[in-house]
């Protein structure tokens, strides 16, 4: 049985739940037809939904068709619950967008369309309420084509008119139409799947008109996607059943899931592994348990306590951050005698179920603050808290959740150097597109900062909510790029880069042209014509932007946008001065520059220089102690030049940057050499990387040829490297032979690029009677030591034999061996530095292959063009 997940989306009051009821009834899934106004709709399972007549929580139902099984996901239509709807989009194969035939394309409809475009979801459209007076099919199609897409096609038509419209959506379809007079079903389905065609159907869900034709269209043109054989699943919702069991709703995107299967997720060090206790297939409020769920199934599982909406399990990657976010903040007022901390620990359950609901604990004030989407969500939340936790709560006055961004590029620098610590970070902060959020990148070369440190800086950029300097609000709509950095060969620790990174972001913001952002609504205001003048005056006073009024019979329609802060509470004013005849509908537009920035900044009174949790100053070392340097004096004292204003900077000799291949070696070798000399006496050796000028030789002797003209030897302690590199260590846990083979392949690639002599040494001294062996593997030498001879003993002997004539490097992480090889003039390469070297070589080889492939492809295309020209 082919399985598809299909979601139903709509602007509020478009008849979405009624359409769901009609589809289930006509497919045979329901025996009786329920109604929203009768409070018996199949998918309105929560008593709050039935009382208010709106969908608050996404639900699912099984809808059987011929050769196809749909999991119908009904989503909330009200803008206050759009985060619940957006999470559901992550698991949809197709979407059904419901349009009201009387209202046509409304504000929230366009928001839904943008989200469907962002998530690349194929979409069918159903125009509902066509039984009502005043509906005009041609006007609706004009609205759909103008405000959504020119590829919206009326599928209630037939014959040439339909096929001609479909043919205009794709070249293959046009060819089929010109040749056969129609388009094949398979090509129509492909166009829909690629979002090049959006079928539109008309009818009345309440009167079951047009439902059969719509179901037939889905059956004919919806196609099951290709699923991988490897297990994968996407989590889109967390809920609890009446018994309090935690339910993880997910869609299987590959392979299958069985009861008692062990699932894991999270990122180190917070990884988790838990077993699935039960798999439930829900349809409405009831479920059927199953032992196994195959790809395409939408189910709920019990036994998982660490999952979050948006998580990817198995081969499935996590979802991107949602577009919609909370815009209002309220202080929670608890009943007298209730402990705030214990109340907060219980309320976190609600945040887990709705990630866009942010419950914040203010430790200093011992208060709970909530961030959410709107006032209706606030009313529902109050009732949920009362029914679930027995707390009768109130809320303080609402405030706006602001954001901050910048107007022009700026460089941020951070330095952290208390005693025995060191890190320096340079960041480029650039303004991004409105609504783009935060993006992080690196253009820092590995010869400046090792790749592992760069990854750490990017991790620290992503792990924290960075606050702006105007109001202490989160920053957004920016690209932050790592341009340079520096680590100390001995004293740098991971926490040092965390401090330097945070300070670099903050220091850049202190010197930037900062912009305060506030949320804006798109609004639609319907009211009698005599009140239009007052409404326009009100909206202009609110700093809103209003389009000219449109007459719709006895009612006028005003559309436009205005700040959320100004439209708060205006709906009740409209109801009052129109005597209940007016209606205000708002939809979140996004964040735009604040209309009264100076006033808001002054009223909040945030002092960025007193925020000890988010310092912009840096710490430098002076006279053996850490010294705090003010943010505006930091650029003059940095050890690396400015990215935006290159200049000569004074650097400390002991922190001189070296290439990625030898980062850390010089300083550590110096310390090890001192230990060696104290133990064994002075060591006479030369720098293997410096060509010394030839010294005049006595007439009877020939000049000595420089050692660097001879081949370079690289000796690799095999098992030390295997257990020092995480990827090899993981393979070795399953198969040591496989780990050895993988290391040999990596070194073969390395030798082919670097052209050095590679000798890979493995311990075999514990094998009785083992005579030892030396063999070639492709282009490298592989040595298994003989009985009673360790790898470090072999390396010591070989280093002694060839170190006088050749440049020798030894890749190892063995401490005693490092001392021994230093005594013979070899250069020790730590496992971590050698790992970076090998990674760099692999990347360079890949780049060469890619260039060659492009060159070959270009030659093939040129040859094809020449042949075509000759044939002409």
PDB file of C-alpha atoms in Angstrom, residues 305-553:
ATOM      1  CA  UNK A 305      12.053  11.350  26.563  1.00  0.00           C
ATOM      2  CA  UNK A 306      14.775  13.399  24.814  1.00  0.00           C
ATOM      3  CA  UNK A 307      13.235  14.097  21.401  1.00  0.00           C
ATOM      4  CA  UNK A 308      12.337  17.598  20.215  1.00  0.00           C
ATOM      5  CA  UNK A 309      10.301  18.836  17.233  1.00  0.00           C
ATOM      6  CA  UNK A 310      12.594  19.155  14.242  1.00  0.00           C
ATOM      7  CA  UNK A 311      14.929  16.335  15.315  1.00  0.00           C
ATOM      8  CA  UNK A 312      16.160  13.918  12.680  1.00  0.00           C
ATOM      9  CA  UNK A 313      16.598  10.276  13.688  1.00  0.00           C
ATOM     10  CA  UNK A 314      18.749   7.722  11.899  1.00  0.00           C
ATOM     11  CA  UNK A 315      19.786   8.938   8.452  1.00  0.00           C
ATOM     12  CA  UNK A 316      17.394  11.908   8.547  1.00  0.00           C
ATOM     13  CA  UNK A 317      19.071  15.307   9.181  1.00  0.00           C
ATOM     14  CA  UNK A 318      17.520  17.830  11.600  1.00  0.00           C
ATOM     15  CA  UNK A 319      15.122  20.448  10.238  1.00  0.00           C
ATOM     16  CA  UNK A 320      16.164  24.077   9.710  1.00  0.00           C
ATOM     17  CA  UNK A 321      15.096  26.687  12.225  1.00  0.00           C
ATOM     18  CA  UNK A 322      11.410  27.684  11.801  1.00  0.00           C
ATOM     19  CA  UNK A 323      10.559  30.977  10.113  1.00  0.00           C
ATOM     20  CA  UNK A 324       7.797  32.002  12.525  1.00  0.00           C
ATOM     21  CA  UNK A 325       8.726  33.083  16.046  1.00  0.00           C
ATOM     22  CA  UNK A 326       7.144  34.561  19.160  1.00  0.00           C
ATOM     23  CA  UNK A 327       6.577  38.328  19.074  1.00  0.00           C
ATOM     24  CA  UNK A 328       4.890  39.058  22.435  1.00  0.00           C
ATOM     25  CA  UNK A 329       6.201  38.689  25.979  1.00  0.00           C
ATOM     26  CA  UNK A 330       4.182  38.469  29.223  1.00  0.00           C
ATOM     27  CA  UNK A 331       5.034  38.077  32.896  1.00  0.00           C
ATOM     28  CA  UNK A 332       3.302  35.115  34.507  1.00  0.00           C
ATOM     29  CA  UNK A 333       1.469  36.034  37.724  1.00  0.00           C
ATOM     30  CA  UNK A 334       1.235  32.987  39.980  1.00  0.00           C
ATOM     31  CA  UNK A 335      -1.352  32.508  42.752  1.00  0.00           C
ATOM     32  CA  UNK A 336      -0.288  33.604  46.213  1.00  0.00           C
ATOM     33  CA  UNK A 337       1.938  31.070  47.983  1.00  0.00           C
ATOM     34  CA  UNK A 338       2.964  29.224  44.802  1.00  0.00           C
ATOM     35  CA  UNK A 339       6.704  28.636  44.490  1.00  0.00           C
ATOM     36  CA  UNK A 340       7.870  30.127  41.150  1.00  0.00           C
ATOM     37  CA  UNK A 341      10.695  27.657  40.658  1.00  0.00           C
ATOM     38  CA  UNK A 342       8.533  24.562  41.103  1.00  0.00           C
ATOM     39  CA  UNK A 343       5.873  26.080  38.813  1.00  0.00           C
ATOM     40  CA  UNK A 344       8.489  26.762  36.158  1.00  0.00           C
ATOM     41  CA  UNK A 345       9.726  23.156  36.232  1.00  0.00           C
ATOM     42  CA  UNK A 346       6.199  21.981  35.419  1.00  0.00           C
ATOM     43  CA  UNK A 347       5.501  24.614  32.772  1.00  0.00           C
ATOM     44  CA  UNK A 348       8.556  23.504  30.801  1.00  0.00           C
ATOM     45  CA  UNK A 349       6.387  20.618  29.535  1.00  0.00           C
ATOM     46  CA  UNK A 350       4.349  23.127  27.536  1.00  0.00           C
ATOM     47  CA  UNK A 351       7.484  24.613  25.985  1.00  0.00           C
ATOM     48  CA  UNK A 352       8.568  21.102  24.999  1.00  0.00           C
ATOM     49  CA  UNK A 353       5.289  20.578  23.165  1.00  0.00           C
ATOM     50  CA  UNK A 354       5.402  24.003  21.498  1.00  0.00           C
ATOM     51  CA  UNK A 355       9.005  25.116  20.825  1.00  0.00           C
ATOM     52  CA  UNK A 356       7.824  28.575  19.755  1.00  0.00           C
ATOM     53  CA  UNK A 357       6.478  29.113  23.268  1.00  0.00           C
ATOM     54  CA  UNK A 358       9.480  30.333  25.270  1.00  0.00           C
ATOM     55  CA  UNK A 359       9.231  30.059  29.042  1.00  0.00           C
ATOM     56  CA  UNK A 360      12.045  32.096  30.587  1.00  0.00           C
ATOM     57  CA  UNK A 361      13.106  31.969  34.239  1.00  0.00           C
ATOM     58  CA  UNK A 362      14.499  35.287  35.537  1.00  0.00           C
ATOM     59  CA  UNK A 363      16.775  34.232  38.353  1.00  0.00           C
ATOM     60  CA  UNK A 364      17.343  37.737  39.699  1.00  0.00           C
ATOM     61  CA  UNK A 365      13.661  38.654  39.923  1.00  0.00           C
ATOM     62  CA  UNK A 366      12.510  35.036  40.529  1.00  0.00           C
ATOM     63  CA  UNK A 367       9.844  35.561  37.887  1.00  0.00           C
ATOM     64  CA  UNK A 368       8.538  33.535  34.945  1.00  0.00           C
ATOM     65  CA  UNK A 369       8.211  35.264  31.563  1.00  0.00           C
ATOM     66  CA  UNK A 370       6.558  33.823  28.476  1.00  0.00           C
ATOM     67  CA  UNK A 371       7.061  34.643  24.802  1.00  0.00           C
ATOM     68  CA  UNK A 372       4.285  33.652  22.400  1.00  0.00           C
ATOM     69  CA  UNK A 373       2.519  34.514  19.145  1.00  0.00           C
ATOM     70  CA  UNK A 374      -0.686  36.337  20.155  1.00  0.00           C
ATOM     71  CA  UNK A 375      -3.480  37.057  22.585  1.00  0.00           C
ATOM     72  CA  UNK A 376      -5.677  34.074  21.635  1.00  0.00           C
ATOM     73  CA  UNK A 377      -2.744  31.747  22.304  1.00  0.00           C
ATOM     74  CA  UNK A 378      -2.459  33.476  25.687  1.00  0.00           C
ATOM     75  CA  UNK A 379      -6.085  32.659  26.515  1.00  0.00           C
ATOM     76  CA  UNK A 380      -5.638  29.015  25.510  1.00  0.00           C
ATOM     77  CA  UNK A 381      -2.399  28.791  27.488  1.00  0.00           C
ATOM     78  CA  UNK A 382      -4.083  30.104  30.621  1.00  0.00           C
ATOM     79  CA  UNK A 383      -6.715  27.389  30.380  1.00  0.00           C
ATOM     80  CA  UNK A 384      -4.143  24.671  29.674  1.00  0.00           C
ATOM     81  CA  UNK A 385      -2.157  25.633  32.783  1.00  0.00           C
ATOM     82  CA  UNK A 386      -5.314  25.529  34.890  1.00  0.00           C
ATOM     83  CA  UNK A 387      -6.493  22.129  33.601  1.00  0.00           C
ATOM     84  CA  UNK A 388      -3.138  20.357  33.468  1.00  0.00           C
ATOM     85  CA  UNK A 389      -1.343  21.743  36.521  1.00  0.00           C
ATOM     86  CA  UNK A 390      -4.188  23.099  38.669  1.00  0.00           C
ATOM     87  CA  UNK A 391      -2.722  26.623  38.710  1.00  0.00           C
ATOM     88  CA  UNK A 392      -4.972  29.646  38.358  1.00  0.00           C
ATOM     89  CA  UNK A 393      -2.587  32.138  36.739  1.00  0.00           C
ATOM     90  CA  UNK A 394      -2.837  35.635  35.319  1.00  0.00           C
ATOM     91  CA  UNK A 395      -0.547  37.581  33.031  1.00  0.00           C
ATOM     92  CA  UNK A 396       1.018  41.006  33.326  1.00  0.00           C
ATOM     93  CA  UNK A 397       0.852  43.615  30.562  1.00  0.00           C
ATOM     94  CA  UNK A 398       2.234  42.368  27.252  1.00  0.00           C
ATOM     95  CA  UNK A 399       5.424  43.716  25.738  1.00  0.00           C
ATOM     96  CA  UNK A 400       7.074  43.349  22.345  1.00  0.00           C
ATOM     97  CA  UNK A 401       9.870  40.875  21.600  1.00  0.00           C
ATOM     98  CA  UNK A 402      12.399  43.017  19.753  1.00  0.00           C
ATOM     99  CA  UNK A 403      15.345  41.981  17.605  1.00  0.00           C
ATOM    100  CA  UNK A 404      18.507  43.834  16.572  1.00  0.00           C
ATOM    101  CA  UNK A 405      20.643  43.928  13.438  1.00  0.00           C
ATOM    102  CA  UNK A 406      23.255  46.182  11.805  1.00  0.00           C
ATOM    103  CA  UNK A 407      23.219  48.521   8.805  1.00  0.00           C
ATOM    104  CA  UNK A 408      26.759  48.038   7.449  1.00  0.00           C
ATOM    105  CA  UNK A 409      29.671  45.577   7.678  1.00  0.00           C
ATOM    106  CA  UNK A 410      31.892  45.828  10.737  1.00  0.00           C
ATOM    107  CA  UNK A 411      34.775  43.822  12.163  1.00  0.00           C
ATOM    108  CA  UNK A 412      34.554  42.347  15.639  1.00  0.00           C
ATOM    109  CA  UNK A 413      37.664  41.228  17.504  1.00  0.00           C
ATOM    110  CA  UNK A 414      38.014  39.271  20.718  1.00  0.00           C
ATOM    111  CA  UNK A 415      41.118  38.373  22.697  1.00  0.00           C
ATOM    112  CA  UNK A 416      41.298  36.173  25.797  1.00  0.00           C
ATOM    113  CA  UNK A 417      44.705  35.849  27.426  1.00  0.00           C
ATOM    114  CA  UNK A 418      44.727  35.492  31.190  1.00  0.00           C
ATOM    115  CA  UNK A 419      47.726  33.656  32.572  1.00  0.00           C
ATOM    116  CA  UNK A 420      48.224  30.275  30.806  1.00  0.00           C
ATOM    117  CA  UNK A 421      45.332  30.856  28.391  1.00  0.00           C
ATOM    118  CA  UNK A 422      45.298  32.269  24.870  1.00  0.00           C
ATOM    119  CA  UNK A 423      42.834  32.773  22.013  1.00  0.00           C
ATOM    120  CA  UNK A 424      42.187  35.517  19.466  1.00  0.00           C
ATOM    121  CA  UNK A 425      39.235  35.709  17.076  1.00  0.00           C
ATOM    122  CA  UNK A 426      38.438  38.123  14.204  1.00  0.00           C
ATOM    123  CA  UNK A 427      34.877  38.171  12.829  1.00  0.00           C
ATOM    124  CA  UNK A 428      33.236  40.017   9.952  1.00  0.00           C
ATOM    125  CA  UNK A 429      29.635  41.013  10.760  1.00  0.00           C
ATOM    126  CA  UNK A 430      27.493  41.849   7.721  1.00  0.00           C
ATOM    127  CA  UNK A 431      23.791  42.748   7.406  1.00  0.00           C
ATOM    128  CA  UNK A 432      21.617  40.054   5.835  1.00  0.00           C
ATOM    129  CA  UNK A 433      18.295  39.990   4.034  1.00  0.00           C
ATOM    130  CA  UNK A 434      15.208  40.707   6.189  1.00  0.00           C
ATOM    131  CA  UNK A 435      13.982  37.460   7.708  1.00  0.00           C
ATOM    132  CA  UNK A 436      17.170  35.569   6.859  1.00  0.00           C
ATOM    133  CA  UNK A 437      18.191  34.967  10.493  1.00  0.00           C
ATOM    134  CA  UNK A 438      21.832  34.289  11.351  1.00  0.00           C
ATOM    135  CA  UNK A 439      24.321  32.576   9.049  1.00  0.00           C
ATOM    136  CA  UNK A 440      27.892  31.599   9.939  1.00  0.00           C
ATOM    137  CA  UNK A 441      30.890  30.919   7.702  1.00  0.00           C
ATOM    138  CA  UNK A 442      34.684  30.917   7.656  1.00  0.00           C
ATOM    139  CA  UNK A 443      37.207  32.338   5.186  1.00  0.00           C
ATOM    140  CA  UNK A 444      40.150  31.816   7.510  1.00  0.00           C
ATOM    141  CA  UNK A 445      43.032  29.852   6.042  1.00  0.00           C
ATOM    142  CA  UNK A 446      44.285  26.765   7.815  1.00  0.00           C
ATOM    143  CA  UNK A 447      47.788  28.222   7.780  1.00  0.00           C
ATOM    144  CA  UNK A 448      46.428  30.980  10.032  1.00  0.00           C
ATOM    145  CA  UNK A 449      44.212  28.886  12.321  1.00  0.00           C
ATOM    146  CA  UNK A 450      43.936  25.112  12.419  1.00  0.00           C
ATOM    147  CA  UNK A 451      40.678  23.638  11.110  1.00  0.00           C
ATOM    148  CA  UNK A 452      39.780  22.121  14.485  1.00  0.00           C
ATOM    149  CA  UNK A 453      39.953  25.550  16.121  1.00  0.00           C
ATOM    150  CA  UNK A 454      37.874  27.038  13.304  1.00  0.00           C
ATOM    151  CA  UNK A 455      35.173  24.421  13.865  1.00  0.00           C
ATOM    152  CA  UNK A 456      35.215  25.298  17.552  1.00  0.00           C
ATOM    153  CA  UNK A 457      34.703  29.010  16.828  1.00  0.00           C
ATOM    154  CA  UNK A 458      31.745  28.252  14.531  1.00  0.00           C
ATOM    155  CA  UNK A 459      30.269  25.987  17.204  1.00  0.00           C
ATOM    156  CA  UNK A 460      30.492  28.783  19.775  1.00  0.00           C
ATOM    157  CA  UNK A 461      28.831  31.192  17.353  1.00  0.00           C
ATOM    158  CA  UNK A 462      25.880  28.806  16.931  1.00  0.00           C
ATOM    159  CA  UNK A 463      25.491  27.640  20.521  1.00  0.00           C
ATOM    160  CA  UNK A 464      24.476  30.939  22.079  1.00  0.00           C
ATOM    161  CA  UNK A 465      21.767  33.557  21.619  1.00  0.00           C
ATOM    162  CA  UNK A 466      23.902  36.643  21.026  1.00  0.00           C
ATOM    163  CA  UNK A 467      22.362  39.851  22.345  1.00  0.00           C
ATOM    164  CA  UNK A 468      22.441  43.275  20.735  1.00  0.00           C
ATOM    165  CA  UNK A 469      23.730  46.427  22.425  1.00  0.00           C
ATOM    166  CA  UNK A 470      20.653  48.658  22.046  1.00  0.00           C
ATOM    167  CA  UNK A 471      18.101  46.785  24.180  1.00  0.00           C
ATOM    168  CA  UNK A 472      19.776  43.457  24.914  1.00  0.00           C
ATOM    169  CA  UNK A 473      17.498  41.753  22.358  1.00  0.00           C
ATOM    170  CA  UNK A 474      18.712  38.817  20.222  1.00  0.00           C
ATOM    171  CA  UNK A 475      20.494  39.728  16.986  1.00  0.00           C
ATOM    172  CA  UNK A 476      19.194  38.496  13.626  1.00  0.00           C
ATOM    173  CA  UNK A 477      19.456  39.003   9.853  1.00  0.00           C
ATOM    174  CA  UNK A 478      23.253  38.917   9.841  1.00  0.00           C
ATOM    175  CA  UNK A 479      26.100  36.901   8.368  1.00  0.00           C
ATOM    176  CA  UNK A 480      29.033  36.358  10.712  1.00  0.00           C
ATOM    177  CA  UNK A 481      32.261  35.165   9.090  1.00  0.00           C
ATOM    178  CA  UNK A 482      35.442  34.004  10.801  1.00  0.00           C
ATOM    179  CA  UNK A 483      38.280  35.843   9.046  1.00  0.00           C
ATOM    180  CA  UNK A 484      41.268  35.108  11.289  1.00  0.00           C
ATOM    181  CA  UNK A 485      42.251  33.632  14.612  1.00  0.00           C
ATOM    182  CA  UNK A 486      45.200  32.536  16.652  1.00  0.00           C
ATOM    183  CA  UNK A 487      45.902  29.819  19.193  1.00  0.00           C
ATOM    184  CA  UNK A 488      48.863  29.234  21.487  1.00  0.00           C
ATOM    185  CA  UNK A 489      50.759  26.015  20.946  1.00  0.00           C
ATOM    186  CA  UNK A 490      50.671  25.156  24.646  1.00  0.00           C
ATOM    187  CA  UNK A 491      48.203  27.282  26.565  1.00  0.00           C
ATOM    188  CA  UNK A 492      45.076  27.335  24.401  1.00  0.00           C
ATOM    189  CA  UNK A 493      42.032  25.406  25.633  1.00  0.00           C
ATOM    190  CA  UNK A 494      38.565  25.094  24.132  1.00  0.00           C
ATOM    191  CA  UNK A 495      37.031  27.481  26.644  1.00  0.00           C
ATOM    192  CA  UNK A 496      39.473  30.197  25.568  1.00  0.00           C
ATOM    193  CA  UNK A 497      37.948  30.340  22.084  1.00  0.00           C
ATOM    194  CA  UNK A 498      34.467  30.484  23.591  1.00  0.00           C
ATOM    195  CA  UNK A 499      35.437  33.634  25.489  1.00  0.00           C
ATOM    196  CA  UNK A 500      37.225  35.180  22.511  1.00  0.00           C
ATOM    197  CA  UNK A 501      34.323  34.414  20.146  1.00  0.00           C
ATOM    198  CA  UNK A 502      31.636  35.860  22.409  1.00  0.00           C
ATOM    199  CA  UNK A 503      33.710  38.981  22.979  1.00  0.00           C
ATOM    200  CA  UNK A 504      34.402  39.394  19.256  1.00  0.00           C
ATOM    201  CA  UNK A 505      30.675  39.408  18.421  1.00  0.00           C
ATOM    202  CA  UNK A 506      29.970  41.900  21.168  1.00  0.00           C
ATOM    203  CA  UNK A 507      32.928  44.140  20.313  1.00  0.00           C
ATOM    204  CA  UNK A 508      31.795  44.307  16.683  1.00  0.00           C
ATOM    205  CA  UNK A 509      28.271  45.287  17.707  1.00  0.00           C
ATOM    206  CA  UNK A 510      29.617  48.046  19.954  1.00  0.00           C
ATOM    207  CA  UNK A 511      31.219  49.711  16.937  1.00  0.00           C
ATOM    208  CA  UNK A 512      28.394  49.033  14.466  1.00  0.00           C
ATOM    209  CA  UNK A 513      25.458  51.079  13.255  1.00  0.00           C
ATOM    210  CA  UNK A 514      22.767  49.140  15.107  1.00  0.00           C
ATOM    211  CA  UNK A 515      19.119  48.923  14.092  1.00  0.00           C
ATOM    212  CA  UNK A 516      16.262  47.925  16.382  1.00  0.00           C
ATOM    213  CA  UNK A 517      13.700  45.633  14.732  1.00  0.00           C
ATOM    214  CA  UNK A 518      10.091  45.153  15.781  1.00  0.00           C
ATOM    215  CA  UNK A 519       7.400  42.742  14.528  1.00  0.00           C
ATOM    216  CA  UNK A 520       4.800  44.017  12.065  1.00  0.00           C
ATOM    217  CA  UNK A 521       1.387  42.643  11.151  1.00  0.00           C
ATOM    218  CA  UNK A 522      -0.297  42.476   7.775  1.00  0.00           C
ATOM    219  CA  UNK A 523      -3.917  43.351   8.522  1.00  0.00           C
ATOM    220  CA  UNK A 524      -7.320  43.120   6.871  1.00  0.00           C
ATOM    221  CA  UNK A 525      -9.988  45.318   8.384  1.00  0.00           C
ATOM    222  CA  UNK A 526     -13.617  44.764   7.304  1.00  0.00           C
ATOM    223  CA  UNK A 527     -16.110  47.387   8.495  1.00  0.00           C
ATOM    224  CA  UNK A 528     -19.109  49.391   7.329  1.00  0.00           C
ATOM    225  CA  UNK A 529     -18.282  52.219   4.925  1.00  0.00           C
ATOM    226  CA  UNK A 530     -19.204  54.980   7.410  1.00  0.00           C
ATOM    227  CA  UNK A 531     -16.322  53.962   9.707  1.00  0.00           C
ATOM    228  CA  UNK A 532     -13.595  53.919   7.040  1.00  0.00           C
ATOM    229  CA  UNK A 533     -12.464  57.478   7.788  1.00  0.00           C
ATOM    230  CA  UNK A 534     -11.934  56.804  11.483  1.00  0.00           C
ATOM    231  CA  UNK A 535     -10.161  53.501  10.797  1.00  0.00           C
ATOM    232  CA  UNK A 536      -7.726  55.071   8.328  1.00  0.00           C
ATOM    233  CA  UNK A 537      -6.995  57.882  10.754  1.00  0.00           C
ATOM    234  CA  UNK A 538      -6.350  55.347  13.553  1.00  0.00           C
ATOM    235  CA  UNK A 539      -4.045  53.232  11.410  1.00  0.00           C
ATOM    236  CA  UNK A 540      -2.019  56.191  10.161  1.00  0.00           C
ATOM    237  CA  UNK A 541      -1.607  57.392  13.754  1.00  0.00           C
ATOM    238  CA  UNK A 542      -0.274  53.902  14.551  1.00  0.00           C
ATOM    239  CA  UNK A 543       2.489  54.386  11.924  1.00  0.00           C
ATOM    240  CA  UNK A 544       0.696  51.885   9.701  1.00  0.00           C
ATOM    241  CA  UNK A 545       0.740  51.716   5.905  1.00  0.00           C
ATOM    242  CA  UNK A 546      -2.801  51.539   4.468  1.00  0.00           C
ATOM    243  CA  UNK A 547      -3.926  50.692   0.933  1.00  0.00           C
ATOM    244  CA  UNK A 548      -6.941  52.520  -0.588  1.00  0.00           C
ATOM    245  CA  UNK A 549     -10.243  51.048   0.675  1.00  0.00           C
ATOM    246  CA  UNK A 550     -12.004  48.424  -1.443  1.00  0.00           C
ATOM    247  CA  UNK A 551     -15.793  48.296  -1.559  1.00  0.00           C
ATOM    248  CA  UNK A 552     -17.319  44.828  -1.089  1.00  0.00           C
ATOM    249  CA  UNK A 553     -21.058  45.426  -1.142  1.00  0.00           C
TER     250      UNK A 553
END
